[in-house]
Amino acid sequence: MSQPGTLALEERPVPRPGPGQLLVAVRSVGVCGSDVHYFEHGRIGDFVVNSPLVLGHEVSGRIAAAGPGVDAGRVGSRVAVEPGTSCGRCGQCKAGRYNLCPDMQFFAPPPVDGALAEYVVVRDDLAFDLPDSVSDDDAALLEPRSVGLWAAAKAQLGPGSAVLIAGAGPIGLVNAQVARARGATMVVVSDIAPHRLAAAGRNGATSAVLASEVAGLGQQFDAFIDCSGAPPAIAAGLRALRPAGRAVLVGMGPDELTIPFGVVQQRELTITGTFRYANTWPAAIALAASGAVRLSELVTGRFALADSEQALRSVTAEGVIKSVIEPWH
Amino acid sequence: MSQPGTLALEERPVPRPGPGQLLVAVRSVGVCGSDVHYFEHGRIGDFVVNSPLVLGHEVSGRIAAAGPGVDAGRVGSRVAVEPGTSCGRCGQCKAGRYNLCPDMQFFAPPPVDGALAEYVVVRDDLAFDLPDSVSDDDAALLEPRSVGLWAAAKAQLGPGSAVLIAGAGPIGLVNAQVARARGATMVVVSDIAPHRLAAAGRNGATSAVLASEVAGLGQQFDAFIDCSGAPPAIAAGLRALRPAGRAVLVGMGPDELTIPFGVVQQRELTITGTFRYANTWPAAIALAASGAVRLSELVTGRFALADSEQALRSVTAEGVIKSVIEPWH
Amino acid sequence: MSQPGTLALEERPVPRPGPGQLLVAVRSVGVCGSDVHYFEHGRIGDFVVNSPLVLGHEVSGRIAAAGPGVDAGRVGSRVAVEPGTSCGRCGQCKAGRYNLCPDMQFFAPPPVDGALAEYVVVRDDLAFDLPDSVSDDDAALLEPRSVGLWAAAKAQLGPGSAVLIAGAGPIGLVNAQVARARGATMVVVSDIAPHRLAAAGRNGATSAVLASEVAGLGQQFDAFIDCSGAPPAIAAGLRALRPAGRAVLVGMGPDELTIPFGVVQQRELTITGTFRYANTWPAAIALAASGAVRLSELVTGRFALADSEQALRSVTAEGVIKSVIEPWH
Amino acid sequence: MSQPGTLALEERPVPRPGPGQLLVAVRSVGVCGSDVHYFEHGRIGDFVVNSPLVLGHEVSGRIAAAGPGVDAGRVGSRVAVEPGTSCGRCGQCKAGRYNLCPDMQFFAPPPVDGALAEYVVVRDDLAFDLPDSVSDDDAALLEPRSVGLWAAAKAQLGPGSAVLIAGAGPIGLVNAQVARARGATMVVVSDIAPHRLAAAGRNGATSAVLASEVAGLGQQFDAFIDCSGAPPAIAAGLRALRPAGRAVLVGMGPDELTIPFGVVQQRELTITGTFRYANTWPAAIALAASGAVRLSELVTGRFALADSEQALRSVTAEGVIKSVIEPWH
């Protein structure tokens, strides 16, 4: 895309992998809300599309070529691609928080091109081998699953946890599945749209409620994961936490947020924001392979690369959960 | 029991619950290896049977009466009983580690009587209400399940973890189930007896191997949980850990243990002993109610109170996993 | 006090310690901002003074008598008193978070009487023996020091940490001292009142700045501890944190608080409220005895029990840091 | 060195820094026990000196040249050098545990050359700028200080901690200093040699005892840090821990170690091995700059590069704590 609302298919030369890099033939790309936001508005916060940008950061593929210094035996392997390349040398990277690396190169936030293409180049260690039991679409969706794994870890979900998840979009549903995979036994998903709640029950929720019903649930949750970005949902979620509860803010929202100060103090609540994820791909693949988390069921539409605009426009339609684009068609 | 190998049924008056206490009519008591050990040898370590002792600490029942200061509305409720009463005032208790309370009163280690009786008295907060979906036998087995939850927490098992469990007795099987409930995707159970391995696959293990095969597995585990108490199994388990791996020693064994010192250092392994559990009952009940952990399948024999000796003698027979005694028969 | 602004000295019988309790002859009581708030406004949040209330919860004394079941050998010992009695049986207590016990009985929040008296009764385990090197006044101030220890633990301060502390009142100064005791090497204290900053340098701060200067400091802090309760100070403190920084909200303020949502997410900040403290007394005493934290220097005024109203009114005067009341005068 | 016991001074060309690298003119190199061990025995465990090897990994210097892609403005800066270069791409590196990187290139374990030379080449991010208040010798000793910081973090030392440290060599003394910097108030150092204990009191210990006296101290320590590698000292240290205590094994010893199994279980002790350190340099520098940890006092001898053999042979002499070699002489 070069302008908001305008998407074009361009012929570009197939890129060549440099030292330590791989060329990956893309099999499946998930359409994320952030792709749609760039497409519609041309920016997210400080990230502005000033020159043509390739969207897409949820990617699976097959290794097509190996750059210098990379094991050529990997060519041909099916892989899931982690979309961010961190420097590996700054304090955040060396402390294991590479998602906070100030020099991160991440697919699609401008000016770095994304993966909505026939081929992408990635660093060797960011292409993870896939077992046969994980499909191409499922592998593309390891990215949102990573978002869920990261949030669930920050929320310290464990056996017997009671968790409230606000927002029944793809990220909310992924979080519900991951919560169950960590042993949570009470997983309540809320949304303002009744039609979205139906999917929650098929994706890990033990119950699904309208956002307006959350206040009536009392203080019974160990953790709250916001996937809505909606300030009223966040305020209600915080009030629904038990003492010592944890709130994890995943969904993006307005610049400022009002929280119930006294409640946070008297119950010693902890509030954490999340930004992407770190070190989640191996676990995400293992969960997908074991069937503990099933994501390809979320896919409600598949599109060819030439139909990418249609894919982007599809995501707000009722009944659509997740659209994927398969460039090999 | 009063002497090793001698068990007698005694008539005693029904005890009266004191302030803050409940009288519980016992429904099911699991037979633990430690009960058998006291029965056969009259001691475990420093705990010696010097006067007649009631065995049994895995207990469920129904509340029969409430002492002063306890909500009488609880009478009639089905409950699982946590078998240890801690002081609540020492530094360990106040830090949340009540299992390490020096004044702990625990069922059956002498001189405190256990629960192999028609009635027991327990502190109000140690009798946990049960949902209908948890059977009496399953509720008695919340105690070994707590052992598993405690070990899995110490082992920091999470989504995608690879764990090796040594020992396919009841505690090993419980640990395998709990590991899965926390999201572990590779759960290998080892034992020296082939006939015990068959049960592992039905109780959470993704594979079951002979102890002699562990050395051939390489260093691929994030965690090792020993439920065997056997020094060779522990040494092999430590060597099978990846760098930064965690070992949790649950099974009791000899007074001293030899560990591979250099391996522990070069891989920065962590070794933790466990002693009972703390704060595990609510999660254990929630997991049982959700079906994430199913324990009543472990029960291979049910006995009347009068047949307790037979129950104790049963546990070493081939094919026996877990025996329970039901005093209401 | 019975009404806002009215304080009276009453003769009451010396209380008798019950089972497990001690009678303590009070030596020193620190005047806390919350005492002043009850005195002036008759309430803090949901805690309302509806009947005569004894203020005071920062207490040291000497054991005068022992109740049944308590070691009589303790009589005569100098002790610091932890002012809250928790139930020891609820889930929060058993998890080591007794400060969140719903049945907490705490000195001075109504309707529980405080310690501004010649004698108080406390549970045995809440009276901690003092070494000679800790004075009576210093021992009374173990309470605010506990607030600081709790905040510093939540802030995960360690060797080399850079911490910003908003508010240079007694709690802010205590936090600065505790930060240094944990190894923090950059301890910046801010306040809106220049005359308060002078004390910061004598109490652990490596620098002291006006609140208006915080925005100019950039994002260089690992942790932020708010002891001001002032929303603008909290917003500025959050913005001054590095990625992965921790904010701890100690100071009480308005019911609602506005935080920079995007900043919290993009930097993965963690915000935690604190409510009193748990398990801090032994460490507080050890630090006082070692001289690592010196609090009696904070005492700027000493008053007799009859002059308590004067003590309460003193705390807002310029130059006053901490007033203590010594009932034995 | 090329053979055990043989050390030679060689002329080699000044190395050129590659992309992302710096050339550092060495100012001070600390002599470590491992250097002495290679010199005397030609091997440590699996690391064998098969070809000429430059020893030395405790290094400070001044940046002499910058390779391609490195800020040339750094030339002339005084720096401390972290001696290990990790890959930045493996699972251990990305999880923040780069000390466990299987592809680590570390000064002096063969076949990688160390820093006992006039110049060394290091990766840009491994040379840390020094404030003026940290001397060259002190900066070289940031390496052993890092060992201490790593151990103290694993031991979870905090305000009021009671810690036992076995071994009063340089590493033991560094650990004592770091323990105090983290707020430990009881720091007992033990050794078998009385003459070494004298230095402990000047370096953080609150008391120093003969190893034979440890058994008499009872179970009063929160943590035990072994810097001796001696099995009897480790066994005694484990037995001196309170329930829930942590043991950290720093000193290298025999291949196998016998531990008191029942004690580890009944007290739920945690035992962790350490291997070097990760992310410790910034804190180590901050502590040195603040004076919280003073290491240059440990230096009992300074040698020219030509006298390196003498420096290596010096370390076992009575009265010697730490020898440094200054190649610029």
PDB file of C-alpha atoms in Angstrom, chain A residues 33-35 37-38 42-48 252:
ATOM      1  CA  GLY A  33      -6.162  -5.793  12.743  1.00  0.00           C
ATOM      2  CA  SER A  34      -3.004  -3.708  12.543  1.00  0.00           C
ATOM      3  CA  ASP A  35      -2.712  -4.446   8.809  1.00  0.00           C
ATOM      4  CA  HIS A  37      -5.522  -0.153  10.458  1.00  0.00           C
ATOM      5  CA  TYR A  38      -2.505   0.788   8.314  1.00  0.00           C
ATOM      6  CA  GLY A  42      -1.992   5.027   7.009  1.00  0.00           C
ATOM      7  CA  ARG A  43      -0.570   5.069  10.501  1.00  0.00           C
ATOM      8  CA  ILE A  44      -0.612   3.575  13.979  1.00  0.00           C
ATOM      9  CA  GLY A  45       0.673   6.006  16.573  1.00  0.00           C
ATOM     10  CA  ASP A  46       4.155   7.111  15.602  1.00  0.00           C
ATOM     11  CA  PHE A  47       4.438   4.581  12.765  1.00  0.00           C
ATOM     12  CA  VAL A  48       3.401   6.397   9.558  1.00  0.00           C
ATOM     13  CA  MET A 252      -4.385  -1.015  21.863  1.00  0.00           C
TER      14      MET A 252
END
